[in-house]
Each structure stands twice: as C-alpha cells, then as structure tokens.
Amino acid sequence: MGDRTGGASNTGVTGTLLSSDTSEAETTALAPFGRALVRAAERNPRILGLTADLGRYTDMHVFAERFPERFIQVGMAEQNLLGVAAGLARTGFIPFAATYCVFATRRAYDFFAIGAALARANVKVVAGLPGLTTGYGGTHQGIEDLALMRALPNVVVIDPCDATELEQTVAIIADYNGPVYLRLLRGQVPVVLDSASYRFELGKAKLLREGSDVALISTGLMTARALEAATRLAKSGIKAAVLHVSTLKPFDSQAVLSLLENVRNVVTVENHIITGGLGSAVAEVVAEVGLRIRLKRIGITDCFCASGSIPYLVKRYRLDPESIAAAARTVLGAAEGN
Amino acid sequence: MKEVFMGRAENCLAAPVIRSLKARAKQLRRHVLRMAERVGQGYVGQGLGIADLLAVLYFHEMRYDATRLDWPDRDRFVLSIGHYSIGLYAALAEAAILPIEELDTYGADGSRLEMCGSETTPGFEINGGSLGQGLPQAVGMALGVRLDGRPARIFCLLSDGELQEGATWEAALAASHYRLDNLFAFIDCNNQQADGPTEKVMSIEPVEDKWAAFGWQVQRIDGNDIASILAALEQALAAQDKPHAMVLDTLMGKGVPLFEQRAKSHFIRVDAAEWELARKQLEESNKEMDKNG
Ligand SMILES: Cc1ncc(C[n+]2csc(CCOP(=O)(O)OP(=O)(O)O)c2C)c(N)n1
Ligand SMILES: [Mg+2]
C-alpha cells in the first residue's frame, strides 16, 4: 500500500485512488489513521477495528496486521458493520468501523442513527473517500455526508485537514465516550500542520492565519487549499485570515463569531456540497446573532459530480486554491461596491 | 455495422453457435485488454472472467435493438457491479452500441466510459457500483414489464461479494414471492473481493442452497464454459413460476495466464512491459480453446 497511483504517469485517467490527493503537499505520511489506531489500541485494550471489505482501502489493514484478534471483518455489509459496532459498544468495547463515507451514511444511516446516535453508543465511524477524493463518480463520492451526520443528535462530526490532525484526532476520540463520524484521508496523506505546534481539540476551531480583509473559514483537506489561496491573495496585498474548523459538530460558534466580528468578508471552503455542511453552519450562526456579512460558499453546488482524475475534478468543480482566491476577491469587490 | 439481435438460434447447442460465441468472447477479451492497457490497471480480471457470459447474453440470448436502446420490449441487462463496466463496454462495442474507438477513452477525464460504470454510458440500464442495489432494481423492472404485459426479460449480473449485502436477499425474497420467472440473476463467483478471497473475508457457501431456500430455480455451472452457460439457460427458460439463479464459477483473468496466476486480486496494476505478453497469451489461449472446443 501507499504507492501513489493515478499520479503523474497517468494524468487524465481515473486512478486506483489508494491515496488521498497530495497535489499541494510536499510532505506526506503513510497511513496515519491505521498507525494512530494501533498506537491508541496499544494503550487501550478495549479498542477494536472493524471493516466491511474495505480494510485494504481504509488503512484499517495496518490495525488488522498488528491486532488480528481485535479485528473484525464483516464482509461487504455496511448496515451489519454499524449494527455490529453498536452491539460491541454495548458490551463495553470501543469499535472503530471503517468504510467509505457514502456507504456509512447512505447505506447504513439508520443503523448508525438508532444503534449509535440515539443510544449514545461509543461507536467511531471512520469514513473514506470524502467529497472529491475519488474519481468514481456519484456512487463513491461522499458529497453530502457531513450534512447527514450534522443532522443527527449526539454525534460528533470531524473532517480533519491532514495526517497530523488525523493522527491527533484518533487519539482523542478513542478517549471520548460517544458516537463519532470521522472523515478519513488514506494512503499517502499530506502533512500540512506542524505536529510540534498544532493541537487538535474536540469542538475547537483553530485560527491558522491572521488577516483583516477577508476570512477564509475551511474544513477538511480544503484547509490546505485555503492556506494556499491566502498566500496567493497576500501577493496582491489582500490579508486573508484562515480559520480551520475540523469539528463540524459541536460547532465552534464562538470562534467564528469572534473572527467575523472584525472581518465581514467571508468565504467558507469545504470538500462537500455547500448545503448542510460548513457553509450552512456559518450562515446559521451568523444569521442568528444578526451579524451583517458578505458570504460566498466554496464547495460542490447542487449536483452529483463526474468521474475522472482528482486534479481534473478539483478544477472542474472549482475546489482549487485559485477558485478560493477568486471567491475572496469577489466578496471583497462587493464590499468595495457598497 | 448495424446489428439487431432479436433472439436466439433454434438449435442453440449446435456446434456452429458455440463456435461463433467463442469467437465473440475472444473479441470481448481483446477489447478488455485494449482498454486496460491504456490505463495500466484496473478490473482486468473481472472483465476477462465475465466475457463468456456476456458473449452468450449479448450475441445469443438477449433481444435488443442497438439502434433503439429505449425499445420498451427489450431484454434488460442490469449491471449491479459497476466496476465490471470494462466487461460491459467490450460487449456494447462489439454489439455496435458503442463505437469501438471509444474504448480507448476508458477511464479518461471527460469520457463516457467510467471505471465504475453508470448510465452515463449508452446501454447501461442502471447506475451500478453502490453494490447490492442491482437485484432490487432488477426485481422492480421484472415487475414493471410484467405489469405492462411485455415479453421483456431482466438479466442481472451480481458478484459473490454482493451476496453479503442484505438488500440482495431482500430482493431475492420478493422475486420468488412474486414468482418473477422473467428474472435471471447471474452470480459471478470468482471467490474474490476487495479484502481478499471471499471464503476468507465472509464465507457465502453453499451459494446454490441459499438461492434454492429463497425459492429460486438454481443451477451452478462453470461460468467460463459457453456450452454450459447455454445449456443452463435452456433449463432456466423451461422452468416457470420461479426466478432463475445461475451461480457461475469463474476464473478471474480467464484467458490470460499471466493474470490467472497472479495473486488474484480485486484491482490489479500491470507494468507497461507486461501488456505485450498478456496480449500474446490471450491469442495463444484462444488457439488452445479452439482446439479443445
Ligand atoms: C455498498 C458497497 N460497499 C463497498 C463497496 C466497495 N467495493 C467495491 S468492489 C468491492 C468488492 C465486492 O466484491 P466483488 O464484487 O465480488 O469483488 P471482485 O470479484 O470484483 O473482486 C467493494 C467492497 C461498494 N462499491 N459498494
Ligand atoms: Mg467477486
């Protein structure tokens, strides 16, 4: 595993997609989720790893190799995966269940809603191929999973930025008692955040960059692109702040409001449809306190996306740094016109 | 080339029928290699393994009009396993539903021929790929055409991995409850799935007993033997009042020893240098099959 495929040798072609898109990253880490889960499991014997025929494709195989007796393969059966996980949680175990976003939400939603959310069971869902990290089209791209999971009471929803944050998140949710939905980055995962200085905290957004002209509020792997957009904007004299919101639920309203108190031009940036995810969460919070802002949401607009290579899709659906920077300029232009 | 397939030859087990279908299967395998070589990887094993079934269905059994894909009385081929699209593209090109040259766009940005097939491609009846959804939709189609009094039949291709999805069995129950004898389910038992051999991941045997217990007419055959597929279809067509399950034992990579012998795997990568050998082996094994057949 960990071989980067569908890369340079094969541009323009749908790849094997064993790795998360590393186009913007210089450094990467291999299978950060699998390795972090192994470390957590070495400390805590109650942790188990489960999958529905996607161990090789979710980095759960790293755990399975280290702890074969604590690994449960349920076959390709996602409803059963989350049902079994709920049962294990009721017997005092801490199951980490790995599949893809689409199957965890669309196929097995009811099983998670009732077995884990309603029951407040200690089930961790680890969901691969978030948004446009796969070229397999509408059946495989998890573009509305955050909206679905945000809508469930009792559930913690996390979309980590990179390998550093993913590793830290695994350690923290292993100790947190309750249902969690964690978006996964697999294979060779970009390292964007400095592991020496960055500290993931459940439910806390992090201001990664200060700026007084425009606020880029981002989640998941889009934060790397938001940071890149901020660098580009700086070249034309625009000061962009970047607030990284990895926990979408519970939502850190305080961090958002204190930033927007001073910066009223806002772009939200997510690897997800723009309804029901981060953009919506920001709009809800801001509208409720009656703050006047100019907002543009970057993400997938109301459509299922095509098949193809990741760079092609990222450009086509305007999830690239340049599109973020352009949105910021548009928002600022509107501000000047006021 | 315009071809309209309106049904089957009278004496379907006659040597010339078998010979011509073997030639079709050969051609499908050539198409599969052509597509896979361009992307250097993928579901080659599945495409090669299922070529014999597709040859029989598309060039013998199914009634369809390549120039009128929405003909309401057509037989419908329902590809539940979207990742097998490479095999279906080969059949659709051979059936003149897709231009042969378009095969060279397999998996390319902006192409209609996706690695995980969907209705983007003409000739696809459903969006497969979210596995376990094919049989329920096939049951709906079988009910629908029957309600409309149409002679159309539904041919659904599932995988052994899909037998682990609950929805497959919910649909199986409904099909026998409604006595859908216009429904044919082909289960490709290649003993492989994403995490390894099916028997290790989550065992599904005895497969034929399960379908029988759900009220289906069942046969288990060598899915890479055209004469066996033809004979089994004959039997299925003669059996009324029950949906038909055909459990196919197939070999992933069939026809190319390089791929047959390789650690069998759900998704393979092939070095650029290996393709020539693969093509050569396919031609050789074709000759071998000719001799034996
Ligand atoms: C509902 C669902 N779960 C998981 C997957 C991911 N997946 C794609 S193919 C596959 C293996 C399924 O088994 P099978 O079709 O028998 O595989 P093959 O014979 O092609 O190796 C899996 C788990 C999927 N596409 N759909
Ligand atoms: Mg299989």
mmCIF file of C-alpha atoms in Angstrom, chain A residues 26-325:
data_model
loop_
_atom_site.group_PDB
_atom_site.id
_atom_site.type_symbol
_atom_site.label_atom_id
_atom_site.label_comp_id
_atom_site.label_asym_id
_atom_site.label_seq_id
_atom_site.Cartn_x
_atom_site.Cartn_y
_atom_site.Cartn_z
ATOM 1 C CA GLU A 26 5.422 18.450 -0.255
ATOM 2 C CA THR A 27 5.491 16.050 2.648
ATOM 3 C CA THR A 28 3.204 13.138 3.260
ATOM 4 C CA ALA A 29 2.755 10.469 5.906
ATOM 5 C CA LEU A 30 1.798 6.883 5.193
ATOM 6 C CA ALA A 31 -1.455 5.512 6.597
ATOM 7 C CA PRO A 32 -1.711 7.950 9.519
ATOM 8 C CA PHE A 33 -5.106 6.618 10.571
ATOM 9 C CA GLY A 34 -4.003 2.990 10.740
ATOM 10 C CA ARG A 35 -0.862 3.850 12.649
ATOM 11 C CA ALA A 36 -2.644 6.144 15.096
ATOM 12 C CA LEU A 37 -5.264 3.481 15.749
ATOM 13 C CA VAL A 38 -2.531 0.959 16.505
ATOM 14 C CA ARG A 39 -0.967 3.375 18.999
ATOM 15 C CA ALA A 40 -4.313 4.025 20.682
ATOM 16 C CA ALA A 41 -5.032 0.299 20.814
ATOM 17 C CA GLU A 42 -1.673 -0.394 22.430
ATOM 18 C CA ARG A 43 -2.778 1.851 25.287
ATOM 19 C CA ASN A 44 -6.389 0.711 25.430
ATOM 20 C CA PRO A 45 -7.249 -2.996 25.072
ATOM 21 C CA ARG A 46 -10.960 -2.232 24.558
ATOM 22 C CA ILE A 47 -10.359 -0.729 21.113
ATOM 23 C CA LEU A 48 -11.417 -2.905 18.182
ATOM 24 C CA GLY A 49 -11.123 -2.408 14.426
ATOM 25 C CA LEU A 50 -13.941 -3.314 12.038
ATOM 26 C CA THR A 51 -14.458 -3.078 8.322
ATOM 27 C CA ALA A 52 -16.872 -4.116 5.588
ATOM 28 C CA ASP A 53 -14.487 -5.437 2.932
ATOM 29 C CA LEU A 54 -12.507 -2.213 2.783
ATOM 30 C CA GLY A 55 -9.629 -2.907 5.156
ATOM 31 C CA ARG A 56 -7.055 -2.504 2.411
ATOM 32 C CA TYR A 57 -8.657 0.682 1.235
ATOM 33 C CA THR A 58 -9.123 2.483 4.548
ATOM 34 C CA ASP A 59 -5.741 1.809 6.190
ATOM 35 C CA MET A 60 -7.569 -0.415 8.680
ATOM 36 C CA HIS A 61 -5.312 -3.183 7.372
ATOM 37 C CA VAL A 62 -2.484 -1.679 9.436
ATOM 38 C CA PHE A 63 -4.508 -2.342 12.572
ATOM 39 C CA ALA A 64 -5.585 -5.784 11.346
ATOM 40 C CA GLU A 65 -1.976 -6.832 10.868
ATOM 41 C CA ARG A 66 -0.934 -5.639 14.321
ATOM 42 C CA PHE A 67 -4.008 -6.896 16.208
ATOM 43 C CA PRO A 68 -5.549 -9.726 14.172
ATOM 44 C CA GLU A 69 -7.561 -10.933 17.160
ATOM 45 C CA ARG A 70 -9.071 -7.487 17.684
ATOM 46 C CA PHE A 71 -10.005 -7.024 14.036
ATOM 47 C CA ILE A 72 -13.497 -7.927 12.816
ATOM 48 C CA GLN A 73 -14.243 -8.312 9.136
ATOM 49 C CA VAL A 74 -17.981 -8.333 8.457
ATOM 50 C CA GLY A 75 -17.797 -8.685 4.671
ATOM 51 C CA MET A 76 -19.360 -6.180 2.315
ATOM 52 C CA ALA A 77 -22.296 -5.385 4.567
ATOM 53 C CA GLU A 78 -22.310 -1.837 5.864
ATOM 54 C CA GLN A 79 -25.579 -1.999 7.739
ATOM 55 C CA ASN A 80 -24.270 -5.002 9.578
ATOM 56 C CA LEU A 81 -20.954 -3.202 10.140
ATOM 57 C CA LEU A 82 -22.580 -0.381 12.071
ATOM 58 C CA GLY A 83 -25.093 -2.669 13.754
ATOM 59 C CA VAL A 84 -22.316 -4.955 14.986
ATOM 60 C CA ALA A 85 -20.312 -1.923 16.098
ATOM 61 C CA ALA A 86 -23.283 -0.713 18.144
ATOM 62 C CA GLY A 87 -23.577 -4.140 19.768
ATOM 63 C CA LEU A 88 -19.883 -4.203 20.607
ATOM 64 C CA ALA A 89 -20.163 -0.748 22.146
ATOM 65 C CA ARG A 90 -22.996 -2.035 24.334
ATOM 66 C CA THR A 91 -20.675 -4.715 25.663
ATOM 67 C CA GLY A 92 -18.078 -2.127 26.611
ATOM 68 C CA PHE A 93 -15.801 -2.172 23.598
ATOM 69 C CA ILE A 94 -14.670 0.802 21.543
ATOM 70 C CA PRO A 95 -15.266 -0.159 17.916
ATOM 71 C CA PHE A 96 -13.674 1.829 15.105
ATOM 72 C CA ALA A 97 -15.619 0.889 11.971
ATOM 73 C CA ALA A 98 -14.098 1.797 8.620
ATOM 74 C CA THR A 99 -15.845 2.034 5.263
ATOM 75 C CA TYR A 100 -16.457 4.809 2.743
ATOM 76 C CA CYS A 101 -18.474 7.957 3.515
ATOM 77 C CA VAL A 102 -21.186 7.040 1.030
ATOM 78 C CA PHE A 103 -21.768 3.590 2.451
ATOM 79 C CA ALA A 104 -21.570 4.672 6.108
ATOM 80 C CA THR A 105 -24.165 7.362 5.507
ATOM 81 C CA ARG A 106 -26.394 6.417 2.585
ATOM 82 C CA ARG A 107 -26.456 2.665 3.132
ATOM 83 C CA ALA A 108 -26.167 2.387 6.884
ATOM 84 C CA TYR A 109 -27.558 5.695 8.161
ATOM 85 C CA ASP A 110 -30.469 4.197 10.068
ATOM 86 C CA PHE A 111 -28.199 1.667 11.740
ATOM 87 C CA PHE A 112 -25.913 4.429 12.932
ATOM 88 C CA ALA A 113 -28.768 6.789 13.831
ATOM 89 C CA ILE A 114 -30.510 4.243 16.036
ATOM 90 C CA GLY A 115 -27.683 1.936 17.097
ATOM 91 C CA ALA A 116 -25.181 4.670 17.881
ATOM 92 C CA ALA A 117 -26.638 8.196 17.886
ATOM 93 C CA LEU A 118 -29.913 7.586 19.704
ATOM 94 C CA ALA A 119 -28.213 5.127 22.052
ATOM 95 C CA ARG A 120 -25.198 7.424 22.560
ATOM 96 C CA ALA A 121 -23.147 4.309 21.912
ATOM 97 C CA ASN A 122 -19.389 4.560 21.755
ATOM 98 C CA VAL A 123 -19.103 3.869 18.016
ATOM 99 C CA LYS A 124 -16.465 5.550 15.862
ATOM 100 C CA VAL A 125 -17.195 5.587 12.161
ATOM 101 C CA VAL A 126 -14.143 6.177 10.000
ATOM 102 C CA ALA A 127 -15.269 7.173 6.538
ATOM 103 C CA GLY A 128 -13.045 7.168 3.473
ATOM 104 C CA LEU A 129 -13.272 8.979 0.146
ATOM 105 C CA PRO A 130 -14.752 12.231 1.436
ATOM 106 C CA GLY A 131 -16.043 14.578 -1.276
ATOM 107 C CA LEU A 132 -13.861 14.690 -4.341
ATOM 108 C CA THR A 133 -11.080 12.361 -3.258
ATOM 109 C CA THR A 134 -12.245 9.630 -5.590
ATOM 110 C CA GLY A 135 -12.814 9.715 -9.311
ATOM 111 C CA TYR A 136 -15.565 7.105 -9.256
ATOM 112 C CA GLY A 137 -18.499 9.431 -9.714
ATOM 113 C CA GLY A 138 -21.820 9.681 -7.920
ATOM 114 C CA THR A 139 -21.751 6.250 -6.332
ATOM 115 C CA HIS A 140 -18.469 6.772 -4.494
ATOM 116 C CA GLN A 141 -18.110 10.490 -3.821
ATOM 117 C CA GLY A 142 -19.328 11.359 -0.333
ATOM 118 C CA ILE A 143 -20.563 14.844 -1.040
ATOM 119 C CA GLU A 144 -23.430 15.165 1.442
ATOM 120 C CA ASP A 145 -22.228 13.003 4.330
ATOM 121 C CA LEU A 146 -21.408 15.931 6.597
ATOM 122 C CA ALA A 147 -24.918 17.330 6.179
ATOM 123 C CA LEU A 148 -26.454 13.975 7.057
ATOM 124 C CA MET A 149 -24.216 13.425 10.059
ATOM 125 C CA ARG A 150 -24.539 17.003 11.324
ATOM 126 C CA ALA A 151 -28.286 16.472 11.380
ATOM 127 C CA LEU A 152 -28.027 13.598 13.858
ATOM 128 C CA PRO A 153 -28.305 14.447 17.557
ATOM 129 C CA ASN A 154 -25.476 13.292 19.848
ATOM 130 C CA VAL A 155 -22.937 12.761 17.067
ATOM 131 C CA VAL A 156 -19.515 14.390 16.883
ATOM 132 C CA VAL A 157 -18.540 15.141 13.272
ATOM 133 C CA ILE A 158 -14.916 15.721 12.284
ATOM 134 C CA ASP A 159 -13.267 16.483 8.935
ATOM 135 C CA PRO A 160 -9.513 16.620 9.551
ATOM 136 C CA CYS A 161 -7.125 18.631 7.449
ATOM 137 C CA ASP A 162 -4.109 16.363 7.116
ATOM 138 C CA ALA A 163 -2.065 13.497 8.551
ATOM 139 C CA THR A 164 -1.035 15.484 11.635
ATOM 140 C CA GLU A 165 -4.583 16.267 12.614
ATOM 141 C CA LEU A 166 -5.937 12.854 11.684
ATOM 142 C CA GLU A 167 -3.447 11.159 13.992
ATOM 143 C CA GLN A 168 -4.201 13.506 16.874
ATOM 144 C CA THR A 169 -7.935 13.104 16.314
ATOM 145 C CA VAL A 170 -7.798 9.321 16.526
ATOM 146 C CA ALA A 171 -6.073 9.510 19.909
ATOM 147 C CA ILE A 172 -8.620 11.977 21.239
ATOM 148 C CA ILE A 173 -11.786 10.272 20.031
ATOM 149 C CA ALA A 174 -10.514 6.977 21.402
ATOM 150 C CA ASP A 175 -10.789 8.580 24.839
ATOM 151 C CA TYR A 176 -14.066 10.370 24.147
ATOM 152 C CA ASN A 177 -17.156 8.359 25.068
ATOM 153 C CA GLY A 178 -19.833 8.717 22.377
ATOM 154 C CA PRO A 179 -20.604 8.322 18.683
ATOM 155 C CA VAL A 180 -18.177 9.974 16.274
ATOM 156 C CA TYR A 181 -18.154 10.351 12.492
ATOM 157 C CA LEU A 182 -14.601 10.937 11.264
ATOM 158 C CA ARG A 183 -13.734 11.624 7.653
ATOM 159 C CA LEU A 184 -10.670 9.666 6.584
ATOM 160 C CA LEU A 185 -7.659 10.531 4.459
ATOM 161 C CA ARG A 186 -5.848 7.375 3.435
ATOM 162 C CA GLY A 187 -2.612 6.098 1.987
ATOM 163 C CA GLN A 188 -0.032 8.833 1.497
ATOM 164 C CA VAL A 189 -1.659 11.729 3.304
ATOM 165 C CA PRO A 190 -0.383 15.308 3.083
ATOM 166 C CA VAL A 191 1.255 16.869 6.132
ATOM 167 C CA VAL A 192 0.147 20.477 6.300
ATOM 168 C CA LEU A 193 0.046 21.283 10.003
ATOM 169 C CA ASP A 194 3.154 21.295 12.143
ATOM 170 C CA SER A 195 2.859 18.422 14.595
ATOM 171 C CA ALA A 196 5.030 20.272 17.115
ATOM 172 C CA SER A 197 2.760 23.286 17.387
ATOM 173 C CA TYR A 198 -0.709 22.173 16.248
ATOM 174 C CA ARG A 199 -3.047 20.675 18.824
ATOM 175 C CA PHE A 200 -6.407 19.277 17.777
ATOM 176 C CA GLU A 201 -9.118 19.927 20.339
ATOM 177 C CA LEU A 202 -12.548 18.390 20.033
ATOM 178 C CA GLY A 203 -15.061 21.108 19.185
ATOM 179 C CA LYS A 204 -12.476 23.875 18.742
ATOM 180 C CA ALA A 205 -11.754 25.768 15.550
ATOM 181 C CA LYS A 206 -8.185 26.985 15.041
ATOM 182 C CA LEU A 207 -7.092 30.282 13.592
ATOM 183 C CA LEU A 208 -4.194 29.228 11.378
ATOM 184 C CA ARG A 209 -3.560 32.601 9.823
ATOM 185 C CA GLU A 210 -4.474 36.127 10.814
ATOM 186 C CA GLY A 211 -5.863 38.576 8.290
ATOM 187 C CA SER A 212 -8.075 41.629 8.344
ATOM 188 C CA ASP A 213 -9.532 41.826 4.815
ATOM 189 C CA VAL A 214 -11.253 38.518 4.303
ATOM 190 C CA ALA A 215 -11.924 35.425 6.412
ATOM 191 C CA LEU A 216 -11.484 32.025 4.827
ATOM 192 C CA ILE A 217 -13.291 29.505 7.008
ATOM 193 C CA SER A 218 -12.428 25.997 5.940
ATOM 194 C CA THR A 219 -12.681 22.372 6.918
ATOM 195 C CA GLY A 220 -11.021 19.091 5.983
ATOM 196 C CA LEU A 221 -8.411 18.909 3.278
ATOM 197 C CA MET A 222 -9.713 22.208 1.892
ATOM 198 C CA THR A 223 -7.815 23.999 4.632
ATOM 199 C CA ALA A 224 -4.567 23.298 2.785
ATOM 200 C CA ARG A 225 -6.049 24.933 -0.289
ATOM 201 C CA ALA A 226 -7.421 27.841 1.746
ATOM 202 C CA LEU A 227 -3.926 28.443 3.145
ATOM 203 C CA GLU A 228 -2.553 28.357 -0.384
ATOM 204 C CA ALA A 229 -5.258 30.800 -1.507
ATOM 205 C CA ALA A 230 -4.339 33.109 1.384
ATOM 206 C CA THR A 231 -0.712 33.084 0.250
ATOM 207 C CA ARG A 232 -1.781 33.994 -3.272
ATOM 208 C CA LEU A 233 -4.058 36.766 -2.010
ATOM 209 C CA ALA A 234 -1.211 38.169 0.089
ATOM 210 C CA LYS A 235 0.778 38.662 -3.113
ATOM 211 C CA SER A 236 -1.840 41.118 -4.289
ATOM 212 C CA GLY A 237 -1.936 42.820 -0.900
ATOM 213 C CA ILE A 238 -5.074 41.123 0.429
ATOM 214 C CA LYS A 239 -4.850 39.961 4.014
ATOM 215 C CA ALA A 240 -6.800 36.762 4.451
ATOM 216 C CA ALA A 241 -7.406 35.011 7.752
ATOM 217 C CA VAL A 242 -7.792 31.230 7.736
ATOM 218 C CA LEU A 243 -9.977 29.630 10.398
ATOM 219 C CA HIS A 244 -9.835 25.846 10.315
ATOM 220 C CA VAL A 245 -12.985 24.178 11.616
ATOM 221 C CA SER A 246 -12.275 20.471 11.797
ATOM 222 C CA THR A 247 -15.047 19.669 14.256
ATOM 223 C CA LEU A 248 -18.280 20.492 12.460
ATOM 224 C CA LYS A 249 -20.346 19.270 15.340
ATOM 225 C CA PRO A 250 -20.335 20.516 18.026
ATOM 226 C CA PHE A 251 -19.756 23.710 16.082
ATOM 227 C CA ASP A 252 -17.383 26.328 17.472
ATOM 228 C CA SER A 253 -19.733 29.286 17.028
ATOM 229 C CA GLN A 254 -17.640 31.382 19.377
ATOM 230 C CA ALA A 255 -14.515 31.168 17.216
ATOM 231 C CA VAL A 256 -16.474 32.011 14.085
ATOM 232 C CA LEU A 257 -18.243 34.964 15.649
ATOM 233 C CA SER A 258 -15.157 36.440 17.216
ATOM 234 C CA LEU A 259 -13.357 36.353 13.868
ATOM 235 C CA LEU A 260 -16.313 37.776 11.933
ATOM 236 C CA GLU A 261 -16.818 40.491 14.492
ATOM 237 C CA ASN A 262 -13.862 42.188 12.811
ATOM 238 C CA VAL A 263 -13.739 40.659 9.334
ATOM 239 C CA ARG A 264 -17.035 40.872 7.496
ATOM 240 C CA ASN A 265 -15.977 39.455 4.135
ATOM 241 C CA VAL A 266 -16.242 35.697 4.376
ATOM 242 C CA VAL A 267 -15.579 32.669 2.199
ATOM 243 C CA THR A 268 -16.410 29.202 3.510
ATOM 244 C CA VAL A 269 -14.486 26.334 1.960
ATOM 245 C CA GLU A 270 -15.461 22.673 2.122
ATOM 246 C CA ASN A 271 -14.959 19.401 0.274
ATOM 247 C CA HIS A 272 -18.722 18.832 0.314
ATOM 248 C CA ILE A 273 -21.908 20.278 -1.120
ATOM 249 C CA ILE A 274 -22.495 23.813 0.062
ATOM 250 C CA THR A 275 -25.800 22.952 1.698
ATOM 251 C CA GLY A 276 -25.845 21.405 5.130
ATOM 252 C CA GLY A 277 -22.127 21.479 5.790
ATOM 253 C CA LEU A 278 -19.675 24.138 6.929
ATOM 254 C CA GLY A 279 -21.089 26.973 4.800
ATOM 255 C CA SER A 280 -24.530 26.364 6.193
ATOM 256 C CA ALA A 281 -23.252 26.135 9.760
ATOM 257 C CA VAL A 282 -21.513 29.504 9.454
ATOM 258 C CA ALA A 283 -24.583 31.100 7.861
ATOM 259 C CA GLU A 284 -26.836 29.750 10.617
ATOM 260 C CA VAL A 285 -24.677 31.090 13.416
ATOM 261 C CA VAL A 286 -24.180 34.467 11.795
ATOM 262 C CA ALA A 287 -27.850 34.907 10.923
ATOM 263 C CA GLU A 288 -28.967 34.055 14.420
ATOM 264 C CA VAL A 289 -26.889 36.772 16.028
ATOM 265 C CA GLY A 290 -27.829 39.187 13.245
ATOM 266 C CA LEU A 291 -24.295 39.886 12.075
ATOM 267 C CA ARG A 292 -24.105 41.506 8.631
ATOM 268 C CA ILE A 293 -21.505 39.776 6.494
ATOM 269 C CA ARG A 294 -20.810 39.162 2.801
ATOM 270 C CA LEU A 295 -20.577 35.415 2.332
ATOM 271 C CA LYS A 296 -19.533 33.159 -0.516
ATOM 272 C CA ARG A 297 -19.573 29.408 -0.089
ATOM 273 C CA ILE A 298 -16.991 27.322 -1.916
ATOM 274 C CA GLY A 299 -17.871 23.669 -2.294
ATOM 275 C CA ILE A 300 -19.869 21.473 -4.617
ATOM 276 C CA THR A 301 -23.018 23.166 -5.786
ATOM 277 C CA ASP A 302 -26.224 21.195 -6.124
ATOM 278 C CA CYS A 303 -25.006 18.350 -8.365
ATOM 279 C CA PHE A 304 -23.553 14.861 -8.448
ATOM 280 C CA CYS A 305 -20.025 15.018 -9.812
ATOM 281 C CA ALA A 306 -18.382 13.309 -12.758
ATOM 282 C CA SER A 307 -15.765 10.562 -12.920
ATOM 283 C CA GLY A 308 -12.127 11.290 -13.640
ATOM 284 C CA SER A 309 -8.751 12.024 -12.151
ATOM 285 C CA ILE A 310 -8.689 14.038 -8.950
ATOM 286 C CA PRO A 311 -6.867 17.090 -10.376
ATOM 287 C CA TYR A 312 -9.417 17.190 -13.201
ATOM 288 C CA LEU A 313 -12.352 17.053 -10.788
ATOM 289 C CA VAL A 314 -10.871 19.594 -8.380
ATOM 290 C CA LYS A 315 -10.534 22.081 -11.231
ATOM 291 C CA ARG A 316 -13.852 21.254 -12.839
ATOM 292 C CA TYR A 317 -15.793 21.711 -9.615
ATOM 293 C CA ARG A 318 -13.695 24.707 -8.559
ATOM 294 C CA LEU A 319 -12.265 23.362 -5.346
ATOM 295 C CA ASP A 320 -8.750 24.576 -6.215
ATOM 296 C CA PRO A 321 -6.851 27.376 -4.440
ATOM 297 C CA GLU A 322 -7.351 29.737 -7.363
ATOM 298 C CA SER A 323 -11.127 29.410 -7.150
ATOM 299 C CA ILE A 324 -10.975 30.150 -3.426
ATOM 300 C CA ALA A 325 -8.851 33.219 -4.051
#
